[in-house]
Short mmCIF file of C-alpha atoms in Angstrom, two decimals:
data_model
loop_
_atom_site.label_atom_id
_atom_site.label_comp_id
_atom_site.label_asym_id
_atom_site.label_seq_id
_atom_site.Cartn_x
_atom_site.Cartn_y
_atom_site.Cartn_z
CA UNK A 1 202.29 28.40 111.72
CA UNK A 2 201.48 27.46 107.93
CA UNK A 3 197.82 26.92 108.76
CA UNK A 4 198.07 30.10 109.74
CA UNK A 5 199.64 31.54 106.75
CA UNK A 6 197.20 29.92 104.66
CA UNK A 7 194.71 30.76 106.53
CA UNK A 8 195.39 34.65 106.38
CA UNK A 9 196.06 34.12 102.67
CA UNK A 10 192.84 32.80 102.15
CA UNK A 11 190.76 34.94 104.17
CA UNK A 12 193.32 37.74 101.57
CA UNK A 13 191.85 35.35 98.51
CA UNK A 14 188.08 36.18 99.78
CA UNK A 15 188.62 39.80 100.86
CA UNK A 16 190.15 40.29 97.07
CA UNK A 17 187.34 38.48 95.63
CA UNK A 18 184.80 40.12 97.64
CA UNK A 19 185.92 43.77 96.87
CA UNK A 20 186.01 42.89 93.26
CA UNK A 21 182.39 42.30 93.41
CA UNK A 22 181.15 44.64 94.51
CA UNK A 23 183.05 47.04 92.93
CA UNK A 24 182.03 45.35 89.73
CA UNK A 25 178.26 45.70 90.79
CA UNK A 26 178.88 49.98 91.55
CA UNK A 27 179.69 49.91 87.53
CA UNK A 28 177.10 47.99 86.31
CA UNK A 29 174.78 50.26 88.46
CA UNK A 30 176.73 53.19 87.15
CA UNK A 31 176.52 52.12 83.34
CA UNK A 32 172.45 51.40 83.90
CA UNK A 33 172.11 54.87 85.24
CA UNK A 34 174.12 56.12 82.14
CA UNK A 35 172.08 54.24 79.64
CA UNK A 36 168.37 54.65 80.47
CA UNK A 37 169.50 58.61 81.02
CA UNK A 38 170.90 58.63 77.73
CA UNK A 39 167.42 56.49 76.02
CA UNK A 40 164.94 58.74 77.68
CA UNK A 41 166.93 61.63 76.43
CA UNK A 42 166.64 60.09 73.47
CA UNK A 43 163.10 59.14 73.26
CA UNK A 44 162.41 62.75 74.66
CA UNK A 45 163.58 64.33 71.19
CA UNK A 46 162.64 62.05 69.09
CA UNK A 47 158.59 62.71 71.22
CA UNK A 48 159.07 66.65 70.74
CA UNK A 49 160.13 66.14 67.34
CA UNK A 50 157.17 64.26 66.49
CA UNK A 51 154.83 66.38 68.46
CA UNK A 52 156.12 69.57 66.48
CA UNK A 53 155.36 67.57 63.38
CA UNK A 54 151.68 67.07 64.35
CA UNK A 55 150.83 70.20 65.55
CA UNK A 56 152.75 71.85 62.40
CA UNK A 57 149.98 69.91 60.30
CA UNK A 58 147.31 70.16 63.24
CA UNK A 59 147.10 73.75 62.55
CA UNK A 60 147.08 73.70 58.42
CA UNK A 61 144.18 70.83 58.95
CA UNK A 62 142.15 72.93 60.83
CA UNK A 63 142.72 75.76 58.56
CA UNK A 64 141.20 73.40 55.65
CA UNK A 65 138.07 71.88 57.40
CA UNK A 66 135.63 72.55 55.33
CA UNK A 67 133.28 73.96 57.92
CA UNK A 68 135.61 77.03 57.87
CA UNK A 69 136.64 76.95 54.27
CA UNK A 70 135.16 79.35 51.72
CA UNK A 71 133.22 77.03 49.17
CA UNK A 72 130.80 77.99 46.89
CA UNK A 73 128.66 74.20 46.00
CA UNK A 74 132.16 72.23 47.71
CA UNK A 75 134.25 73.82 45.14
CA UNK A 76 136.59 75.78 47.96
CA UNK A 77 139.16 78.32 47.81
CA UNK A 78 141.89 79.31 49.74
CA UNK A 79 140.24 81.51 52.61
CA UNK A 80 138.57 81.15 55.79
CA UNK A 81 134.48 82.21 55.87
CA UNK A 82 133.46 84.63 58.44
CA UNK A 83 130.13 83.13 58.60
CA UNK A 84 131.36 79.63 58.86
CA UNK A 85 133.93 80.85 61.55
CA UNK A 86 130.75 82.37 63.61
CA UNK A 87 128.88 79.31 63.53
CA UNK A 88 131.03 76.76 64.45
CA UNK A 89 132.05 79.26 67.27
CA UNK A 90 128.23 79.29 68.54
CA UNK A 91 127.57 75.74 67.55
CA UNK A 92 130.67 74.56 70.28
CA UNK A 93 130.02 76.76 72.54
CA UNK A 94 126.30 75.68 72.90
CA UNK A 95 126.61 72.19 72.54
CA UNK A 96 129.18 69.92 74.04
CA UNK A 97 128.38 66.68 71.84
CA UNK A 98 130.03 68.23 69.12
CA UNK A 99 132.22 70.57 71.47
CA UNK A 100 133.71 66.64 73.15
CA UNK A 101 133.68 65.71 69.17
CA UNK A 102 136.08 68.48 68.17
CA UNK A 103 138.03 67.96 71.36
CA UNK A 104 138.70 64.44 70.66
CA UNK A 105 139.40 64.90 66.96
CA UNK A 106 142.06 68.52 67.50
CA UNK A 107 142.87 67.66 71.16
CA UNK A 108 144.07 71.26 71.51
CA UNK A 109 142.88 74.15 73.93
CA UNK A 110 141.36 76.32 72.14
CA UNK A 111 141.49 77.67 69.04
CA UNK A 112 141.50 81.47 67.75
CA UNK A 113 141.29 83.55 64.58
CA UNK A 114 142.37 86.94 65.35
CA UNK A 115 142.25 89.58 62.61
CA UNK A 116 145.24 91.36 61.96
CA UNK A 117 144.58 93.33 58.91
CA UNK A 118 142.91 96.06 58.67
CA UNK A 119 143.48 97.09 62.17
CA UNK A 120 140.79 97.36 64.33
CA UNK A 121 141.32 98.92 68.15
CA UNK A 122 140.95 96.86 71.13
CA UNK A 123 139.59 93.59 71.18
CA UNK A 124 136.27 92.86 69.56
CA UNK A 125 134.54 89.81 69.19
CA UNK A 126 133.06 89.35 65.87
CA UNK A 127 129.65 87.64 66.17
CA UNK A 128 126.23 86.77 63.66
CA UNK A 129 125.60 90.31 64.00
CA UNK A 130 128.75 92.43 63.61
CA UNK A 131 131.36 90.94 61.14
CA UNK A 132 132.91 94.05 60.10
CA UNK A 133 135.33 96.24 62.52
CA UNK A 134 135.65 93.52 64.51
CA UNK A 135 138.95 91.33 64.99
CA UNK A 136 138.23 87.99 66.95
CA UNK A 137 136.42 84.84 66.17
CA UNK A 138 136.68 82.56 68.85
CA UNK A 139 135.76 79.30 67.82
CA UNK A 140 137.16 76.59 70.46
CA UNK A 141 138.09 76.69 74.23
CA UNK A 142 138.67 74.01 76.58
CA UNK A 143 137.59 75.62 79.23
CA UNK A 144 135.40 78.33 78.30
CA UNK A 145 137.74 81.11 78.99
CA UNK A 146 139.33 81.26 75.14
CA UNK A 147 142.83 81.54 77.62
CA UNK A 148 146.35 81.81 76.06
CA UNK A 149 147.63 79.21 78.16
CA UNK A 150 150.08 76.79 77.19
CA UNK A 151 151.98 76.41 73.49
CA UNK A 152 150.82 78.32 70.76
CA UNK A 153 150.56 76.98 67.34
CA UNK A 154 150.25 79.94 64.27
CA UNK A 155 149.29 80.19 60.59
CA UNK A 156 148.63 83.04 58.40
CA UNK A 157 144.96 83.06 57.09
CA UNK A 158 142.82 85.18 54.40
CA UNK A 159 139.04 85.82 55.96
CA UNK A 160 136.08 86.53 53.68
CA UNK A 161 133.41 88.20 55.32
CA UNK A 162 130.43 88.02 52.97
CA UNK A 163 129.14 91.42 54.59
CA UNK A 164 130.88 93.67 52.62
CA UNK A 165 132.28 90.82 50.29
CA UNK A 166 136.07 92.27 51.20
CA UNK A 167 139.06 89.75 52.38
CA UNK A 168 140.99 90.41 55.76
CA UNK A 169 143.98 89.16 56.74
CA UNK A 170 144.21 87.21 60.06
CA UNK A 171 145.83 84.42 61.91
CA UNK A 172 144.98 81.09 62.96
CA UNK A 173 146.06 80.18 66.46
CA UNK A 174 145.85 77.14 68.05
CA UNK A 175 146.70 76.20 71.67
CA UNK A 176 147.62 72.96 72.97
CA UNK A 177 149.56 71.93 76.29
CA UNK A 178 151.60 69.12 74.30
CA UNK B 1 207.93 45.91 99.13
CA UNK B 2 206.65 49.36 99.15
CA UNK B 3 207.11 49.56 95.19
CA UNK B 4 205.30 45.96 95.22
CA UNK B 5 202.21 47.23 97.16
CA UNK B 6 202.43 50.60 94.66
CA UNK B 7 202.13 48.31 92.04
CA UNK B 8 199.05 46.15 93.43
CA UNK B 9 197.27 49.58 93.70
CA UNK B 10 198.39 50.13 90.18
CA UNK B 11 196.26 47.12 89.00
CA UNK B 12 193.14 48.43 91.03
CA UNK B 13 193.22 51.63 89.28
CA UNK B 14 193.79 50.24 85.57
CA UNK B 15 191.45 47.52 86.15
CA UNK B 16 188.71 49.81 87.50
CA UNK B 17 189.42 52.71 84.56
CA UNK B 18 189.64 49.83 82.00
CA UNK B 19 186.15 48.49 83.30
CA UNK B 20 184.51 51.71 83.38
CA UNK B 21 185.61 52.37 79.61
CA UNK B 22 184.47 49.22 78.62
CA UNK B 23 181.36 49.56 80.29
CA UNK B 24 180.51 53.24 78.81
CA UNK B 25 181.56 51.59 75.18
CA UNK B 26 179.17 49.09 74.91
CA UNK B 27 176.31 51.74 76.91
CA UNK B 28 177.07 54.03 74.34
CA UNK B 29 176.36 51.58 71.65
CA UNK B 30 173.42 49.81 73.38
CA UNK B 31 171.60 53.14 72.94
CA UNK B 32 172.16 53.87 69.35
CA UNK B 33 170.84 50.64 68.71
CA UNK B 34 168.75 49.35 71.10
CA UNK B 35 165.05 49.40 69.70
CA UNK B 36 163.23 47.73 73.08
CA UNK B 37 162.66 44.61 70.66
CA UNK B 38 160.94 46.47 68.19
CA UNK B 39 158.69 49.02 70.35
CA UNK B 40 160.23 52.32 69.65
CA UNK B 41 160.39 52.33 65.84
CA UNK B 42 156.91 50.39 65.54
CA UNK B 43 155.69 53.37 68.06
CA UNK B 44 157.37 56.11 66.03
CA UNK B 45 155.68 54.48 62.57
CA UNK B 46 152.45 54.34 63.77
CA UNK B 47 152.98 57.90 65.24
CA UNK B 48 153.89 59.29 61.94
CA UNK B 49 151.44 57.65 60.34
CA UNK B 50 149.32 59.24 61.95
CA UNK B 51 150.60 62.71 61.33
CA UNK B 52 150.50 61.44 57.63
CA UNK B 53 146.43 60.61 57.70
CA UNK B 54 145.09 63.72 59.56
CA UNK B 55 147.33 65.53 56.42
CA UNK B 56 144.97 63.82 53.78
CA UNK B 57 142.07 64.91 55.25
CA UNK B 58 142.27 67.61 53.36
CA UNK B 59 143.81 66.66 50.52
CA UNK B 60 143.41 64.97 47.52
CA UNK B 61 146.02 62.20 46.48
CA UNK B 62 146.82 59.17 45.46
CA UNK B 63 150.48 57.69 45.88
CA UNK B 64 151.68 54.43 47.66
CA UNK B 65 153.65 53.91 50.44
CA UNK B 66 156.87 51.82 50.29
CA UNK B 67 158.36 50.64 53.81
CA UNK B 68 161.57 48.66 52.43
CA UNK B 69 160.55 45.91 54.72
CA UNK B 70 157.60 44.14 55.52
CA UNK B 71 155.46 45.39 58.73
CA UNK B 72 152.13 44.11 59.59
CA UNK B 73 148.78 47.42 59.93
CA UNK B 74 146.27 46.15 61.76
CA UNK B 75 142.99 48.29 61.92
CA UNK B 76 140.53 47.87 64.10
CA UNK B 77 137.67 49.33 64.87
CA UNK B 78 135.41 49.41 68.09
CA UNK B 79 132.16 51.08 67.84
CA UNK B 80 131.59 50.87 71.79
CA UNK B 81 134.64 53.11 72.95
CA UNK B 82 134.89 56.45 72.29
CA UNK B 83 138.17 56.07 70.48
CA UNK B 84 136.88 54.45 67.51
CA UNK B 85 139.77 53.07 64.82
CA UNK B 86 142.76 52.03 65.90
CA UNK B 87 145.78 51.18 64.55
CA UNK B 88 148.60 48.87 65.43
CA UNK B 89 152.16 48.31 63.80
CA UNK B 90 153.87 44.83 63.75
CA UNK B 91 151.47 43.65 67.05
CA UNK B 92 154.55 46.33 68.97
CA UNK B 93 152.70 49.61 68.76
CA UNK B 94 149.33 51.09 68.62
CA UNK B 95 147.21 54.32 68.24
CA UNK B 96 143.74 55.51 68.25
CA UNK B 97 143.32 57.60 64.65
CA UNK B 98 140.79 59.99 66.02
CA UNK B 99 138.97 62.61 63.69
CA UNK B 100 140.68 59.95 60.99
CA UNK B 101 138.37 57.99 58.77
CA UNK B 102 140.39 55.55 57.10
CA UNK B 103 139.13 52.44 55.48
CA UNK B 104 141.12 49.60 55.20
CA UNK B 105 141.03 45.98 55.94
CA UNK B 106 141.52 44.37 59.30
CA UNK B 107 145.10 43.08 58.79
CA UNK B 108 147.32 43.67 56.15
CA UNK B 109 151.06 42.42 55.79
CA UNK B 110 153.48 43.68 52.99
CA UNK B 111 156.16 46.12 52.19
CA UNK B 112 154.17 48.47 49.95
CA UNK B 113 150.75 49.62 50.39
CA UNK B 114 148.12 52.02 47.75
CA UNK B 115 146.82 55.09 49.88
CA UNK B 116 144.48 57.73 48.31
CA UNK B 117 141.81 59.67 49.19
CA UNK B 118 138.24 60.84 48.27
CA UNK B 119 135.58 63.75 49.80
CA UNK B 120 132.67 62.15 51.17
CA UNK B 121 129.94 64.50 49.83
CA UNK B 122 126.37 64.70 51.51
CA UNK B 123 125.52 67.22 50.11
CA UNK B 124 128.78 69.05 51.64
CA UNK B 125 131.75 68.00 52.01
CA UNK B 126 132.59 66.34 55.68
CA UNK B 127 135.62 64.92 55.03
CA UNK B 128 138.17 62.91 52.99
CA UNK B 129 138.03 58.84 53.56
CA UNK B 130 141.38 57.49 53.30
CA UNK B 131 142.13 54.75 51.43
CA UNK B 132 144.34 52.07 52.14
CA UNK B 133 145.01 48.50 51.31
CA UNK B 134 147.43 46.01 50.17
CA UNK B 135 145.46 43.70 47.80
CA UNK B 136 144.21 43.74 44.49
CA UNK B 137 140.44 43.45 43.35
CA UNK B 138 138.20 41.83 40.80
CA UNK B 139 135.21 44.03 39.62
CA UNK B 140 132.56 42.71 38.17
CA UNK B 141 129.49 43.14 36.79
CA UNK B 142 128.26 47.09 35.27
CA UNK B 143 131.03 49.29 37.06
CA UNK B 144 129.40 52.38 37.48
CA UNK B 145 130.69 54.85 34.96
CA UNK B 146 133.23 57.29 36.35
CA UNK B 147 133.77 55.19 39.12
CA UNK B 148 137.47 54.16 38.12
CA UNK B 149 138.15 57.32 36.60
CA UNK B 150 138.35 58.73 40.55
CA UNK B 151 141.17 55.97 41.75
CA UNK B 152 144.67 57.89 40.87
CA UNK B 153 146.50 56.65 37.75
CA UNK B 154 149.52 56.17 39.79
CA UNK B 155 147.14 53.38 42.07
CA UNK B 156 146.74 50.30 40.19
CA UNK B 157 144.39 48.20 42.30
CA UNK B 158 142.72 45.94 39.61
CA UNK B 159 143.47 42.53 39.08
CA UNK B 160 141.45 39.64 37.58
CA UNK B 161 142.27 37.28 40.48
CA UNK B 162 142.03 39.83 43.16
CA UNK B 163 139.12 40.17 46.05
CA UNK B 164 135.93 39.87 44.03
CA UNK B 165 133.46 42.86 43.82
CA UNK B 166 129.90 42.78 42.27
CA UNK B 167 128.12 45.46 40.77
CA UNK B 168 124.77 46.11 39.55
CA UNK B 169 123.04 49.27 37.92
CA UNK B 170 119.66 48.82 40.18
CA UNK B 171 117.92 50.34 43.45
CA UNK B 172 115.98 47.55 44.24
CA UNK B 173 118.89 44.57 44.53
CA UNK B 174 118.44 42.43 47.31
CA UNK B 175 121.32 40.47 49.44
CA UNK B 176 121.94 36.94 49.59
CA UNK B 177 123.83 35.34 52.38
CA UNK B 178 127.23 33.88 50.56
CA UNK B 179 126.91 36.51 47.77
CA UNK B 180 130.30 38.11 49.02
CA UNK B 181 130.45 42.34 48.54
CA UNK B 182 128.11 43.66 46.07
CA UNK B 183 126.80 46.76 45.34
CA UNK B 184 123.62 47.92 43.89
CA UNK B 185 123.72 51.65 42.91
CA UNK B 186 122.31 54.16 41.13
CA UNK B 187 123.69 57.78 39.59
CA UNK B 188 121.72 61.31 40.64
CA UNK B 189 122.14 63.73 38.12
CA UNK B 190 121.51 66.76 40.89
CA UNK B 191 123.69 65.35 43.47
CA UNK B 192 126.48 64.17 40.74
CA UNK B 193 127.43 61.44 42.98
CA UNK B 194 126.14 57.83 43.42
CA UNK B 195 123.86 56.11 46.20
CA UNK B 196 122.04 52.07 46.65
CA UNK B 197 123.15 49.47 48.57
CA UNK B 198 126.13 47.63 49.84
CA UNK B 199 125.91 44.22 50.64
CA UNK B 200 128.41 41.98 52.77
CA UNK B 201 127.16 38.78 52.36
CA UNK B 202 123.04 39.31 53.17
CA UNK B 203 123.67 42.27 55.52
CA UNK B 204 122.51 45.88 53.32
CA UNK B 205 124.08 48.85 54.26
CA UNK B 206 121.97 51.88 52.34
CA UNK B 207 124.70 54.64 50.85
CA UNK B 208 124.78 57.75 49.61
CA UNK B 209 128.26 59.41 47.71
CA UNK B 210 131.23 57.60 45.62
CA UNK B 211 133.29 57.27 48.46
CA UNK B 212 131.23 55.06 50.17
CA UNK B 213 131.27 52.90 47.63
CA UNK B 214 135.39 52.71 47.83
CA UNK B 215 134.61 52.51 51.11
CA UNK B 216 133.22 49.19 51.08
CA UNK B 217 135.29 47.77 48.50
CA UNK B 218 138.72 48.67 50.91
CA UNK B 219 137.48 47.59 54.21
CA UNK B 220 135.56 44.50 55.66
CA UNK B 221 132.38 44.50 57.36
CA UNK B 222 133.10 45.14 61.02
CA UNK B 223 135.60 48.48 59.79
CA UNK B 224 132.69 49.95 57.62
CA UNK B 225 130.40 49.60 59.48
CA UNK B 226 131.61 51.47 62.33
CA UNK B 227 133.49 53.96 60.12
CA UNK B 228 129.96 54.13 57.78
CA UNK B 229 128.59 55.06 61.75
CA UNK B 230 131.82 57.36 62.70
CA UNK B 231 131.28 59.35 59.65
CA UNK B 232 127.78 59.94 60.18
CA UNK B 233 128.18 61.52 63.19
CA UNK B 234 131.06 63.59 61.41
CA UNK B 235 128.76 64.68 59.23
CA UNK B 236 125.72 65.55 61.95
CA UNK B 237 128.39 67.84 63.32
CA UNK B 238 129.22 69.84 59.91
CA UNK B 239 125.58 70.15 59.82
CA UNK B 240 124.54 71.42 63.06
CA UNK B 241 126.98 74.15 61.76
CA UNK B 242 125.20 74.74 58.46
CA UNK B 243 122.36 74.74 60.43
CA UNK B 244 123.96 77.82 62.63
CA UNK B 245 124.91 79.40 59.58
CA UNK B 246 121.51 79.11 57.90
CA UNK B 247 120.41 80.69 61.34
CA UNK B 248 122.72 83.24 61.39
CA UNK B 249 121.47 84.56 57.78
CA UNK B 250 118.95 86.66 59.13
CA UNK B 251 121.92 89.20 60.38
CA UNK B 252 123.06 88.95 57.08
CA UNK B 253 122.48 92.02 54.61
CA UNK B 254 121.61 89.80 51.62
CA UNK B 255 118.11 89.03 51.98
CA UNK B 256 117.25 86.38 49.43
CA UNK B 257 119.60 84.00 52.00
CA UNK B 258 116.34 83.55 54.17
CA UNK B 259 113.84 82.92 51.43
CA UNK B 260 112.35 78.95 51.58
CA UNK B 261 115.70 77.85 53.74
CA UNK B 262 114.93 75.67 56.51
CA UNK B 263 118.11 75.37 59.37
CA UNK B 264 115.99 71.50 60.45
CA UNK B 265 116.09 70.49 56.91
CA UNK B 266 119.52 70.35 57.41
CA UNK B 267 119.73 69.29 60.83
CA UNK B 268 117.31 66.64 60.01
CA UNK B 269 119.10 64.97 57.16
CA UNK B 270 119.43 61.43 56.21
CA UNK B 271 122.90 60.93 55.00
CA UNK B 272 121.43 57.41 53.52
CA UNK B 273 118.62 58.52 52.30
CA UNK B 274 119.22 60.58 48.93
CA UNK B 275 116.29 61.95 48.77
CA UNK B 276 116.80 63.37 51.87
CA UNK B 277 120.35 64.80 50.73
CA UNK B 278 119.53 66.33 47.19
CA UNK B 279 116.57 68.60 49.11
CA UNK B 280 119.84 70.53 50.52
CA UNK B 281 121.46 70.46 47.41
CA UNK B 282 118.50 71.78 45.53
CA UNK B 283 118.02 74.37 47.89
CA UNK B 284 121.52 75.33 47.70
CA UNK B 285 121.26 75.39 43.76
CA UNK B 286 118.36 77.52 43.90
CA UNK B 287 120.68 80.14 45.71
CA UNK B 288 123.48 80.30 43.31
CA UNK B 289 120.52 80.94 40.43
CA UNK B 290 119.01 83.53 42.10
CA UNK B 291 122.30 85.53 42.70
CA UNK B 292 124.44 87.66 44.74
CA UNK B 293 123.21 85.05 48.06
CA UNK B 294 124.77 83.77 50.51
CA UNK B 295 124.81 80.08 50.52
CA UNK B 296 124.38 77.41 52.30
CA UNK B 297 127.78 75.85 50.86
#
């Protein structure tokens, strides 16, 4: 009869034991879950804040390459040259050395200046041959198709086009899926 | 006995809310100050550092950086892969500086370092080189004139028992093995900017442009040469689009921009060879003189 008692009591002892366990094991699981939900969180903003930051100072690099810059003998100033814009349009678009070259150095989509100022109707790409009335340099694409897909980076920019020697105002956009 | 099982149940409950609180507590703490041993703030340095160089590609400065605690930079650069310079923070966290052309040496350990920048001119400007380094230098010999006047006053770089640096006013030096860095150079009045040789040791590197000449002074062999390399093909890209512009001139309604200009001239160009640069620059020159032309830079 007390080996019996005992028994039971024990077998109690092990049941208690056991349920403790495991119940300590469900909140150590629970508490994981909780913190590496809360770090990636974490590590999430602290990637888009940094990715903001480059692309915020992506797209006023770009806008001071001085392949695009106005520059009379390297002494530049504070506009974009039609010309240059033109060329380095054709030049990527024809080769893909220096297209892969760009790629690798921006590692954006594609990259636009549209002129906003004076208006001009439609959509007109400007090329060697037609500077004025036209409102669209497309200098950089991905893949080919100068596309608006994914997030767009902007910046205000001054264009010279030596043609007529007058300054338009535009915009610089730059595309990137990051 | 009923109010005696009540109270067993009792414990369960307080025992499993007081677990879960304590539990949540130190979670909650674990994650404002967890750093993965390191990883995530070495990752976000080397991440804004980045940010920070492709800023001072276009810009002109000279300022140093101070950390507050030691961390170890560690640049290295690998002219087989595509990704060129790399840079690692503390051995925890690395990055590939693409489109970046920053010379440095291979390690360097400290809490403050001197950063500036200078264009790389050949004839046009391709880019800025970015300067960076943690020691101090020796320079000997004739320093070429000016060539001091272009480090920042704020940089202070020069010390009598820092990293030796020879120079010598001549084209025609020659490298000895054992003979450390020295540089033979010479000043050309069109181009405004200097060219020679660099020598590590008994291997000659020809140059053309002041910042090359910082460039070898900040970096070790292995880095400039394969940034020296990096930057040349920087610069065959600006050209090709020079050379598209120079093309393109023949659209253009100011006809003295096609007299004597050859697009290959500039495709073609040496950017060791000065010769080779100051026939652009000359040509270039010739444009401004003449008036009312488009030019070529």
């Amino acid at each position: 009869m007390r080996t019996d008692i005992l028994n039971k009591k024990g077998q109690l002892e092990i049941g208690i034991k056991i349920m403790v366990l495991i119940v300590f094991l469900v909140l150590l699981i629970i508490s994981l879950i909780v913190y590496f939900r809360f770090s990636y969180s974490s590590l999430r903003e602290t990637k888009e804040e940094i990715l903001e930051e480059k692309f915020s100072s992506l797209v006023n690099v770009i806008a001071n390459l001085p392949e695009l810059k106005c520059s009379i003998t390297n002494i530049e100033s504070e506009c974009l040259d039609a010309r240059k814009l033109v060329a380095f349009g054709q030049v990527l678009y024809e080769d893909t050395d220096v297209k892969n070259n760009y790629y690798e150095e921006l590692e954006i989509n594609s990259l636009v200046v549209k002129i906003v100022y004076p208006e001009v109707a439609g959509s007109i790409e400007c090329d060697e041959s037609k500077l004025i009335n036209c409102n669209v340099f497309n200098l950089f694409s991905l893949k080919g198709d100068y596309s608006d897909e994914g997030l767009k980076y902007t910046t205000p920019v001054s264009v010279y086009i030596p043609d007529n020697g007058k300054y338009v105002i535009g915009k610089l956009v730059v595309t990137s899926n990051a | 006995m009923n109010k005696k099982g009540f109270a067993v149940m009792f414990s369960w409950i307080f025992a499993m809310i007081a677990g879960v609180i304590i539990l949540l507590s130190l979670v909650y703490f674990s994650v404002q100050h967890t750093d993965l041993f390191g990883r995530v703030s070495a990752q976000v340095a080397v991440e804004e550092l980045d940010i920070t160089f492709g800023s001072l590609k276009s810009s002109l400065i000279g300022t140093t950086l101070e950390l507050g605690k030691p961390i170890k930079l560690e640049f290295k650069c690998n002219e087989d892969t595509l990704e060129k310079e790399k840079l690692y923070i503390n051995k925890k966290a690395g990055k590939s500086l693409k489109g970046k052309v920053v010379f440095a040496p291979s390690e360097l350990k400290s809490n403050s370092f001197s950063l500036f920048t200078l264009d790389w001119n050949v004839p046009f400007k391709v880019t800025n080189f970015i300067f960076l380094t943690d020691k101090k230098y020796n320079f000997e010999g004739v320093i070429p004139l000016g060539l001091l006047e272009k480090i920042p006053s704020n940089i202070d770089i020069i010390d009598p028992y820092g990293e030796e640096i020879s120079f010598e006013e001549s084209e025609n030096g020659n490298c000895m093995d054992n003979s450390g860095k020295k540089i033979f150079y010479k000043k050309q009045d069109t181009l405004g900017e200097y060219y020679g040789k660099i020598c590590f040791d008994e291997t000659v590197y020809t140059f053309v442009g002041d910042a090359m000449i910082f460039a070898a002074i900040f970096s070790d062999e292995n880095n400039f040469k394969c940034l020296k390399d990096y930057a040349e093909i920087k610069a065959r890209d600006v050209a090709e689009i020079y050379a598209k512009k120079i093309e393109n001139f023949a659209s253009s309604p100011h006809s003295c921009a096609v007299m004597g200009i050859n697009s290959e001239w500039v495709r073609e160009v040496d950017f060791n060879v000065m010769e080779s640069v100051k026939e652009i620059k000359q040509t270039n020159d010739r444009l401004v003189r003449i008036g009312e032309c488009e030019l070529i830079f």
